[in-house]
mmCIF file of C-alpha atoms in Angstrom:
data_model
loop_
_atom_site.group_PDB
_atom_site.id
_atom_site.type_symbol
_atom_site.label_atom_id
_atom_site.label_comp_id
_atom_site.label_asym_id
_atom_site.label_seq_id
_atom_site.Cartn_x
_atom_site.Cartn_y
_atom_site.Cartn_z
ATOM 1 C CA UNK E 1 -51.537 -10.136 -131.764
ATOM 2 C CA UNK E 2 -54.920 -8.954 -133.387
ATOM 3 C CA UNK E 3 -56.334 -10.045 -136.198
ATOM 4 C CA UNK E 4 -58.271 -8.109 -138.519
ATOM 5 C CA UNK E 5 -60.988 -9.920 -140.343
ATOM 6 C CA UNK E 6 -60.693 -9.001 -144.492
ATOM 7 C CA UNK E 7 -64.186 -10.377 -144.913
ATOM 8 C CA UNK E 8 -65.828 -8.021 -142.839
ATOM 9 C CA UNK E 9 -67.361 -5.196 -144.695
ATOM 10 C CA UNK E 10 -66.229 -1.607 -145.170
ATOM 11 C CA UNK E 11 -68.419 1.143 -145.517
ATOM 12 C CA UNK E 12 -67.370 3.451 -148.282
ATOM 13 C CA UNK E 13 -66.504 7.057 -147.083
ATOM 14 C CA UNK E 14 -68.932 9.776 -148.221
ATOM 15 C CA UNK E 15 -67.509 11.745 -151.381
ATOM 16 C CA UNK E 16 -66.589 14.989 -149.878
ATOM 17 C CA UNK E 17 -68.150 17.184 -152.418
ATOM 18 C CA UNK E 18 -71.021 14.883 -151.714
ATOM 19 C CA UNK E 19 -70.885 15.978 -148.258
ATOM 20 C CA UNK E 20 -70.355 19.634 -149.112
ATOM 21 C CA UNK E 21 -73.389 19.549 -151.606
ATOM 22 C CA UNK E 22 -75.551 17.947 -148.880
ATOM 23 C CA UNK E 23 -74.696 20.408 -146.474
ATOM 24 C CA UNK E 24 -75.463 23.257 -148.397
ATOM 25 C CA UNK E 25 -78.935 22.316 -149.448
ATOM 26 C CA UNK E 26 -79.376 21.314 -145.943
ATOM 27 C CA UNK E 27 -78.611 24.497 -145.134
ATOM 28 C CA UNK E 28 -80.899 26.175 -147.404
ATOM 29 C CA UNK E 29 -83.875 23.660 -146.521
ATOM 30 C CA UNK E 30 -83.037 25.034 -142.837
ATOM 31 C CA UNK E 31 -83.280 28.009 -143.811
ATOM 32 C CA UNK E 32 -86.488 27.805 -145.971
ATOM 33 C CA UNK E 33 -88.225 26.006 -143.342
ATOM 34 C CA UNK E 34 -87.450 26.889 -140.002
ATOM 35 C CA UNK E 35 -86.261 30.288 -140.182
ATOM 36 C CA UNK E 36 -89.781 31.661 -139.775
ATOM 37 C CA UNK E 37 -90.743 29.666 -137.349
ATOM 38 C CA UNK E 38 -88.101 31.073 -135.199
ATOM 39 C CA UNK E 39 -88.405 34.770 -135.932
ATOM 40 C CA UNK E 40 -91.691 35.011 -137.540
ATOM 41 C CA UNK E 41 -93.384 37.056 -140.052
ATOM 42 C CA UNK E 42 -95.035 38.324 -142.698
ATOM 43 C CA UNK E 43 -93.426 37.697 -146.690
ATOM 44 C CA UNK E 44 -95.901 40.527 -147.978
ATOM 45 C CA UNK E 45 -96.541 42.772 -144.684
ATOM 46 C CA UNK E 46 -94.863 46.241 -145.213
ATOM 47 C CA UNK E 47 -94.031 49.808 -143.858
ATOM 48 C CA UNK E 48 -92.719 52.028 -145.906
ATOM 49 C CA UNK E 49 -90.909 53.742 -143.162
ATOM 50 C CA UNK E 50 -88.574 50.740 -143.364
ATOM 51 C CA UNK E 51 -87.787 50.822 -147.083
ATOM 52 C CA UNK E 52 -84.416 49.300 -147.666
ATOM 53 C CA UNK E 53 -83.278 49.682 -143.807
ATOM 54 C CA UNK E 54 -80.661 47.602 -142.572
ATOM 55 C CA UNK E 55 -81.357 44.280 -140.100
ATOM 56 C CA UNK E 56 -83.032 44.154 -137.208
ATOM 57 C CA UNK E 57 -84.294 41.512 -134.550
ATOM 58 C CA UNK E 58 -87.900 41.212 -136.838
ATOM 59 C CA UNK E 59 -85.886 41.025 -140.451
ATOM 60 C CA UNK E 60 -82.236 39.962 -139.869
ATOM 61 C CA UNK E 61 -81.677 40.426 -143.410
ATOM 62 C CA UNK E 62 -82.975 44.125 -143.784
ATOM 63 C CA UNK E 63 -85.864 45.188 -145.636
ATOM 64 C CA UNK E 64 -86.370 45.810 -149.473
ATOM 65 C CA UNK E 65 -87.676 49.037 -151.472
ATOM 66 C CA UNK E 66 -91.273 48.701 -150.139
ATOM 67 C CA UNK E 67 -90.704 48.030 -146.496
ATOM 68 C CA UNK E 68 -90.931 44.123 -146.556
ATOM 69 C CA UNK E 69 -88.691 41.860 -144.894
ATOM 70 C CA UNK E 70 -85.925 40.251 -147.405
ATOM 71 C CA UNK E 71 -85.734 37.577 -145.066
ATOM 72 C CA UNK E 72 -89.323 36.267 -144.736
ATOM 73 C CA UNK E 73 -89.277 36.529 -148.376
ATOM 74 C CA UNK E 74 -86.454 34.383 -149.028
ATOM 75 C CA UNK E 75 -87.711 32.095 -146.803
ATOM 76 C CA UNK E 76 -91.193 31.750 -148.721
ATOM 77 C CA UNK E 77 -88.964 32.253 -152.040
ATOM 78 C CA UNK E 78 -86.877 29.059 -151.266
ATOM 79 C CA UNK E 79 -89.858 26.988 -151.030
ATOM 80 C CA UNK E 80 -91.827 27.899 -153.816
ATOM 81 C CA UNK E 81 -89.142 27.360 -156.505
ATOM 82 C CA UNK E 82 -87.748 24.023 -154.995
ATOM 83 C CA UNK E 83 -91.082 22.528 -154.578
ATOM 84 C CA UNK E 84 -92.410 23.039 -157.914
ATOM 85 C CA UNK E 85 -88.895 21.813 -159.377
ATOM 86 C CA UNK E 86 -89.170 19.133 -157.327
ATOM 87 C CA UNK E 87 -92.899 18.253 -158.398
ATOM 88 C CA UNK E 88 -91.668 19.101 -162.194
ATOM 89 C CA UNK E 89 -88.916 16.404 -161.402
ATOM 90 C CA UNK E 90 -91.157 13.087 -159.950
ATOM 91 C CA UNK E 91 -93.052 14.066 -162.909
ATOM 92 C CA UNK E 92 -90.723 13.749 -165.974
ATOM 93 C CA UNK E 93 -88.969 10.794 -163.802
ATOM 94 C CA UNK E 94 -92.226 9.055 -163.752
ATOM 95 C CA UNK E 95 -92.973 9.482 -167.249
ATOM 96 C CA UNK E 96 -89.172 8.848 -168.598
ATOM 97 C CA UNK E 97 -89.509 6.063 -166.875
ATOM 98 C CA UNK E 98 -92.650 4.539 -168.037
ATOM 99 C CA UNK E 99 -92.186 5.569 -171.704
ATOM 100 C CA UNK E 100 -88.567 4.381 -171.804
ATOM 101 C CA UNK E 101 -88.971 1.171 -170.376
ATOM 102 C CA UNK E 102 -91.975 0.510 -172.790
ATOM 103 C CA UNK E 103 -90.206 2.051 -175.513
ATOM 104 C CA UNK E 104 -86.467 -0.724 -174.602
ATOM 105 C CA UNK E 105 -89.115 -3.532 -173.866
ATOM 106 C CA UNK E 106 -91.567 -2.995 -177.210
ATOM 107 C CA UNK E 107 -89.117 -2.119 -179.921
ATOM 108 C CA UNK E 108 -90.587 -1.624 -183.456
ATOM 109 C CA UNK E 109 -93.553 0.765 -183.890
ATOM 110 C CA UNK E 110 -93.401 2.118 -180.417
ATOM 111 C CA UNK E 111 -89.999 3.007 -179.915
ATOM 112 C CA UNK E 112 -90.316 4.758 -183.055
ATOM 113 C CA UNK E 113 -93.030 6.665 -182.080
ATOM 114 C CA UNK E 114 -91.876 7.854 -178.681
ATOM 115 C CA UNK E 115 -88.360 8.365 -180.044
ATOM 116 C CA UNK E 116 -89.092 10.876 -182.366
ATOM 117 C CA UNK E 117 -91.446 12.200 -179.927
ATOM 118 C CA UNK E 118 -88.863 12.793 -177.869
ATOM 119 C CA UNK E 119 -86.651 14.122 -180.417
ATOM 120 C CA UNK E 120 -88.889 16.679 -181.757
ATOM 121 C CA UNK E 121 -89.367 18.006 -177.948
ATOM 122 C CA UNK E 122 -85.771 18.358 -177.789
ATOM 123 C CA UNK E 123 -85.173 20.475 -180.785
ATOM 124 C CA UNK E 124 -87.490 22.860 -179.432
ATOM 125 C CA UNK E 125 -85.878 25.621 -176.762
ATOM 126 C CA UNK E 126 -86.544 24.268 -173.133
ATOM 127 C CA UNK E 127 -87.811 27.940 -172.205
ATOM 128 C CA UNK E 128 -89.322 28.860 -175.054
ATOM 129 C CA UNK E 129 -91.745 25.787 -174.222
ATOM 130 C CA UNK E 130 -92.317 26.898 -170.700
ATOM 131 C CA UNK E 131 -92.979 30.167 -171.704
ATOM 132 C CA UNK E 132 -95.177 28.433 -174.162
ATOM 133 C CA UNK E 133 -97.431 26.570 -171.618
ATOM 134 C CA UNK E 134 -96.906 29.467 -169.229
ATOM 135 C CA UNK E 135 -99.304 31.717 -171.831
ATOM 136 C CA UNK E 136 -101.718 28.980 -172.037
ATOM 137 C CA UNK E 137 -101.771 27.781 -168.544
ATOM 138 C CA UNK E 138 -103.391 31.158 -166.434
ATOM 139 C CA UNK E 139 -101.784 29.489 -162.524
ATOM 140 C CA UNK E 140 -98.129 30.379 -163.188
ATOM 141 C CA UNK E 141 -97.528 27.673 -160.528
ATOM 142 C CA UNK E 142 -99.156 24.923 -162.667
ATOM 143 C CA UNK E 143 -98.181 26.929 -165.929
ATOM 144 C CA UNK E 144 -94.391 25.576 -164.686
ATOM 145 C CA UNK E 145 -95.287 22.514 -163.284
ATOM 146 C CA UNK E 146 -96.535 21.561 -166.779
ATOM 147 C CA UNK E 147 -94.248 23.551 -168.567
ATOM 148 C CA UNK E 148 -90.784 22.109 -166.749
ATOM 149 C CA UNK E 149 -91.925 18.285 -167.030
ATOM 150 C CA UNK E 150 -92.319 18.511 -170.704
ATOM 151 C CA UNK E 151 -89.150 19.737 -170.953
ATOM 152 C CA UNK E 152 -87.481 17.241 -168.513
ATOM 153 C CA UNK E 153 -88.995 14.136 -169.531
ATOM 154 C CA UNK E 154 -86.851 13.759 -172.527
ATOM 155 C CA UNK E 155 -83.766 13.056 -170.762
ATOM 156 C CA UNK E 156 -85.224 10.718 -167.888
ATOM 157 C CA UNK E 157 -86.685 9.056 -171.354
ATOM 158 C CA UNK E 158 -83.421 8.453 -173.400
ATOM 159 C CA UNK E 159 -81.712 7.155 -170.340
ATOM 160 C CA UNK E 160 -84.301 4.949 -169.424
ATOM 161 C CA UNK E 161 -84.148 3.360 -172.738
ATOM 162 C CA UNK E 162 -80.396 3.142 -173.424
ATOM 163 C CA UNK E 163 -80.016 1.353 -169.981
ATOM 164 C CA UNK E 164 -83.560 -0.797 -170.383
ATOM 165 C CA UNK E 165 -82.236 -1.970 -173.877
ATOM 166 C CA UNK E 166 -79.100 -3.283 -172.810
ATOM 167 C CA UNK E 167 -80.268 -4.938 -169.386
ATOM 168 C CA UNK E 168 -83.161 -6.714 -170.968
ATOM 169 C CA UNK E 169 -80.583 -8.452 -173.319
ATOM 170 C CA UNK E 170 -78.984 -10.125 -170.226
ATOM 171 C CA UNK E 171 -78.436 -13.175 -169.678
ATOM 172 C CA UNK E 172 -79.835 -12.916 -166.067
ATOM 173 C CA UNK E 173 -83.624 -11.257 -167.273
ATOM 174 C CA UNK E 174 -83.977 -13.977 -170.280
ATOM 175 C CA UNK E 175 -83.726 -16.800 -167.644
ATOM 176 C CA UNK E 176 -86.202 -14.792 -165.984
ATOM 177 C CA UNK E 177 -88.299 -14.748 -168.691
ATOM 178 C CA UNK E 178 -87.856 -18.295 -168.898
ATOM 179 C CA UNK E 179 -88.943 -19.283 -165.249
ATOM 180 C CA UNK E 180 -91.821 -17.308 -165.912
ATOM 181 C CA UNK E 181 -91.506 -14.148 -163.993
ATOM 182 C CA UNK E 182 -93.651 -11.116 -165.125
ATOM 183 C CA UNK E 183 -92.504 -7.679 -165.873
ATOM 184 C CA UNK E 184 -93.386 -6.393 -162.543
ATOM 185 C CA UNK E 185 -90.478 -8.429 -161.253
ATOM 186 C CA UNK E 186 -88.612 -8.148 -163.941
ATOM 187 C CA UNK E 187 -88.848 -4.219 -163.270
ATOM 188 C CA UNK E 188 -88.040 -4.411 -159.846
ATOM 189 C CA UNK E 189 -85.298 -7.045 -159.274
ATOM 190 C CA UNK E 190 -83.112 -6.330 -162.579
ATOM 191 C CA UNK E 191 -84.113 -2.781 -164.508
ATOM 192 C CA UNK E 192 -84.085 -0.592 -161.663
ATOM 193 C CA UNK E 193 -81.159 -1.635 -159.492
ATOM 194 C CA UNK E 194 -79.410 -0.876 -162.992
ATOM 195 C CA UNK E 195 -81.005 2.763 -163.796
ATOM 196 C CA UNK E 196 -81.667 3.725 -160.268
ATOM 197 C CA UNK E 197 -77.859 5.387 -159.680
ATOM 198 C CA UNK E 198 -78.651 7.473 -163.202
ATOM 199 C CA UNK E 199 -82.158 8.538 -162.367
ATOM 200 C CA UNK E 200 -81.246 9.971 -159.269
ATOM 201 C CA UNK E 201 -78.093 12.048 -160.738
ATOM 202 C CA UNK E 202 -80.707 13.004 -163.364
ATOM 203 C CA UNK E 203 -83.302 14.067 -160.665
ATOM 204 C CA UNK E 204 -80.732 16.460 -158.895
ATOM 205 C CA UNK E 205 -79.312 18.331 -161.946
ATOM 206 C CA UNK E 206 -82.938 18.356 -163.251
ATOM 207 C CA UNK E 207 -84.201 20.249 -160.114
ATOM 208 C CA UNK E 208 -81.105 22.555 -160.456
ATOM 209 C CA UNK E 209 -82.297 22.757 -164.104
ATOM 210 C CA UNK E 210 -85.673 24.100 -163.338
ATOM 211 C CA UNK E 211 -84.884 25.824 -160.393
ATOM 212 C CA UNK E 212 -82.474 27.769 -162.733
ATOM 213 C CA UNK E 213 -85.272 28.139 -165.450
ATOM 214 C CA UNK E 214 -87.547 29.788 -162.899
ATOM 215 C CA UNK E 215 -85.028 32.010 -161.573
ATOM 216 C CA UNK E 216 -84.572 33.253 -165.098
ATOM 217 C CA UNK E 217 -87.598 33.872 -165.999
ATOM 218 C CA UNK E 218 -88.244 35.561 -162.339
ATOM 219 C CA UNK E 219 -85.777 37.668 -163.500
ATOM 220 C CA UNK E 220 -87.258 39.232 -167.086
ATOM 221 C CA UNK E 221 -90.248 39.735 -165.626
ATOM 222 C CA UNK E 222 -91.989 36.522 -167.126
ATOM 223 C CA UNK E 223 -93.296 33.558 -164.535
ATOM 224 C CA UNK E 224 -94.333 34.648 -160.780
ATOM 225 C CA UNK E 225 -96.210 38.225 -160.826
ATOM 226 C CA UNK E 226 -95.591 40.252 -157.670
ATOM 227 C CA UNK E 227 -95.815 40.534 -154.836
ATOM 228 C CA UNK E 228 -95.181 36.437 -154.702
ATOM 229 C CA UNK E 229 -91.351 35.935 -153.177
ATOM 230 C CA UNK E 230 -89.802 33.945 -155.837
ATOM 231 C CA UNK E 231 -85.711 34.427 -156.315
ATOM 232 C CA UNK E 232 -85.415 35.444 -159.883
ATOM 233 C CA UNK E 233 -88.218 38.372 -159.327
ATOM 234 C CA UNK E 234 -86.208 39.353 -155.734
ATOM 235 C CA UNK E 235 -83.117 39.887 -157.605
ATOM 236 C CA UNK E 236 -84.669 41.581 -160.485
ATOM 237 C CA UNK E 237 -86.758 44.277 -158.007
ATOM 238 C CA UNK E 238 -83.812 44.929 -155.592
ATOM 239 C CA UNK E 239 -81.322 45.232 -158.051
ATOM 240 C CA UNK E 240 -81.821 48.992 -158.684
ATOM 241 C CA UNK E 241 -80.988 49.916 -155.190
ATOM 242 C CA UNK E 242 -78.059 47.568 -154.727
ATOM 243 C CA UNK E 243 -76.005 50.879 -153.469
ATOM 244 C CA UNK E 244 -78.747 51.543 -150.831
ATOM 245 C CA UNK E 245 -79.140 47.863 -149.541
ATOM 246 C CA UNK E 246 -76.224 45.351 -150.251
ATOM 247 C CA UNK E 247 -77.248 42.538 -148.384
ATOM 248 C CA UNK E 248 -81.224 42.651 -149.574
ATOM 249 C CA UNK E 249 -79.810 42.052 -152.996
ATOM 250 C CA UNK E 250 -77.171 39.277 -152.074
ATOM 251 C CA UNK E 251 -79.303 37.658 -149.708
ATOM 252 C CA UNK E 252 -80.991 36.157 -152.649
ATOM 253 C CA UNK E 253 -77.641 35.579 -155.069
ATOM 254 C CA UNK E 254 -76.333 34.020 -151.914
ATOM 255 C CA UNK E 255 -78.962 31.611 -151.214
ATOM 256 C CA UNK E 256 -79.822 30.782 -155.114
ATOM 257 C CA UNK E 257 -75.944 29.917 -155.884
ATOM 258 C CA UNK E 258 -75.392 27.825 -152.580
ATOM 259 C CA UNK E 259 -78.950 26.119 -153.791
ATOM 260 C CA UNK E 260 -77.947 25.198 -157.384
ATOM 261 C CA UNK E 261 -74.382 24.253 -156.107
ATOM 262 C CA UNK E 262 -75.299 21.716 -153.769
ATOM 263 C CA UNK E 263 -77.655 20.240 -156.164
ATOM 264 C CA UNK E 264 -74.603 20.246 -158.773
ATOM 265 C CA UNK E 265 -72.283 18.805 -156.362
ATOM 266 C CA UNK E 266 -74.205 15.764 -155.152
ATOM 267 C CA UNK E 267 -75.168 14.791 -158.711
ATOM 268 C CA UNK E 268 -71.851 15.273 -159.893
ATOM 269 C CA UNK E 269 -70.766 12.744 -157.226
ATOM 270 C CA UNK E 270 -72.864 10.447 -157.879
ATOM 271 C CA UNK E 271 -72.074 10.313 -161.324
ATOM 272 C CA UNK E 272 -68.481 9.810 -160.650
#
């Protein structure tokens, strides 16, 4: 007769829509990455005599309106807009975090301060602030760099604070305070364990957030000038001859919505 030992500990399954979201950005990463190392070629290289032609072995997703292939562009395009989402992301995590857990450990004056600051940023349109910095800023790269972590900040910020507030009134962190320890291990052995799960379901809808905003703005003509790949400005240049070429035009839908739902799936599980 076996005996199965209780204490022994089980690893939790993987959410499945965890999985699912993982996959899919996985996917797209794949995609973004190694897909021109395997059939390479140039983003911006075209020939007119292939304007919106169908696949072949050096564009297996056809060619747009001026002869380029929609595949090396998508490639390029899901790299561009991830990265600088992802760079918008560290960011406003970085700074949400340092201004919130200054803000829960000062009280007073400074959380004042950096409240309303916050506030006052989050009254004002997210894209109308990006578009804002984007007309200041001449690299439309930086422009929404800059642009995307003042408008993501905020909400790394609040939660940083709400969650800092209540874990330095602990029990465990004042008899750390009491032995002495400083507020470098205070960070690391009581805050953090405590925000981390929240930052990081922050982080992924963020970076769905701004890849979103650049899309968006990609598609009204305002952010990335052509001919830079980005997905918003694909959509918006291919969608005139979306009778003539099908899968140029969905090759770009496709990839953005399997993107942003992958994102939205593993930050929705983690939430949960």
């Amino acid at each position: 007769m076996s005996v199965v030992d209780l204490s022994a500990p089980r690893r939790a399954a993987l959410p499945l829509s965890r999985s699912i979201g993982a996959s899919l950005v996985l996917g797209v990463a794949l995609l973004a990455f190694l897909g021109p190392w395997v059939v390479p070629g140039d983003p911006l290289a075209q020939s007119l005599i292939k304007a919106l032609s169908g696949p072949d072995a050096s564009a297996p997703l056809g060619y747009d309106h001026l002869g380029r292939s929609v595949f090396h562009r998508l490639a390029h395009a899901l790299r561009l807009s991830p990265l600088i989402a992802l760079a918008a992301v560290a960011t406003a995590g970085a700074l949400g975090l340092v201004l919130g857990t200054l803000a829960a450990a000062k009280g007073g004056w400074v959380d004042r301060i950096l409240s309303m600051l916050a506030d006052a940023l989050l009254a004002l349109p997210g894209l109308l602030l990006v578009l804002i910095i984007l007309a200041m800023v001449p690299a439309t790269a930086l422009g929404f760099w800059l642009g995307l972590s003042l408008v993501l900040w905020v909400e790394f910020f609040r939660l940083t604070r709400a969650a800092t507030r209540d874990t330095l009134a602990s029990p465990a962190v004042q008899a750390s305070w009491l032995l002495g320890f400083g507020p470098i291990y205070l960070f690391r052995v009581h805050i953090w364990p405590e925000i981390a799960p929240m930052m990081l379901t922050a982080a992924a809808f963020g970076t769905a957030t701004a890849i979103m905003a650049i899309a968006a703005l990609g598609f009204v003509h305002v952010g990335m000038r052509a001919p830079t790949p980005e997905l918003g400005l694909m959509m918006v240049e291919l969608l005139p001859y979306w009778r003539e070429a099908p899968l140029a035009l969905l090759s770009p839908v496709v990839a953005s919505f399997a993107l942003l739902l992958g994102l939205t799936l593993m930050a929705g599980s983690r939430a949960t």
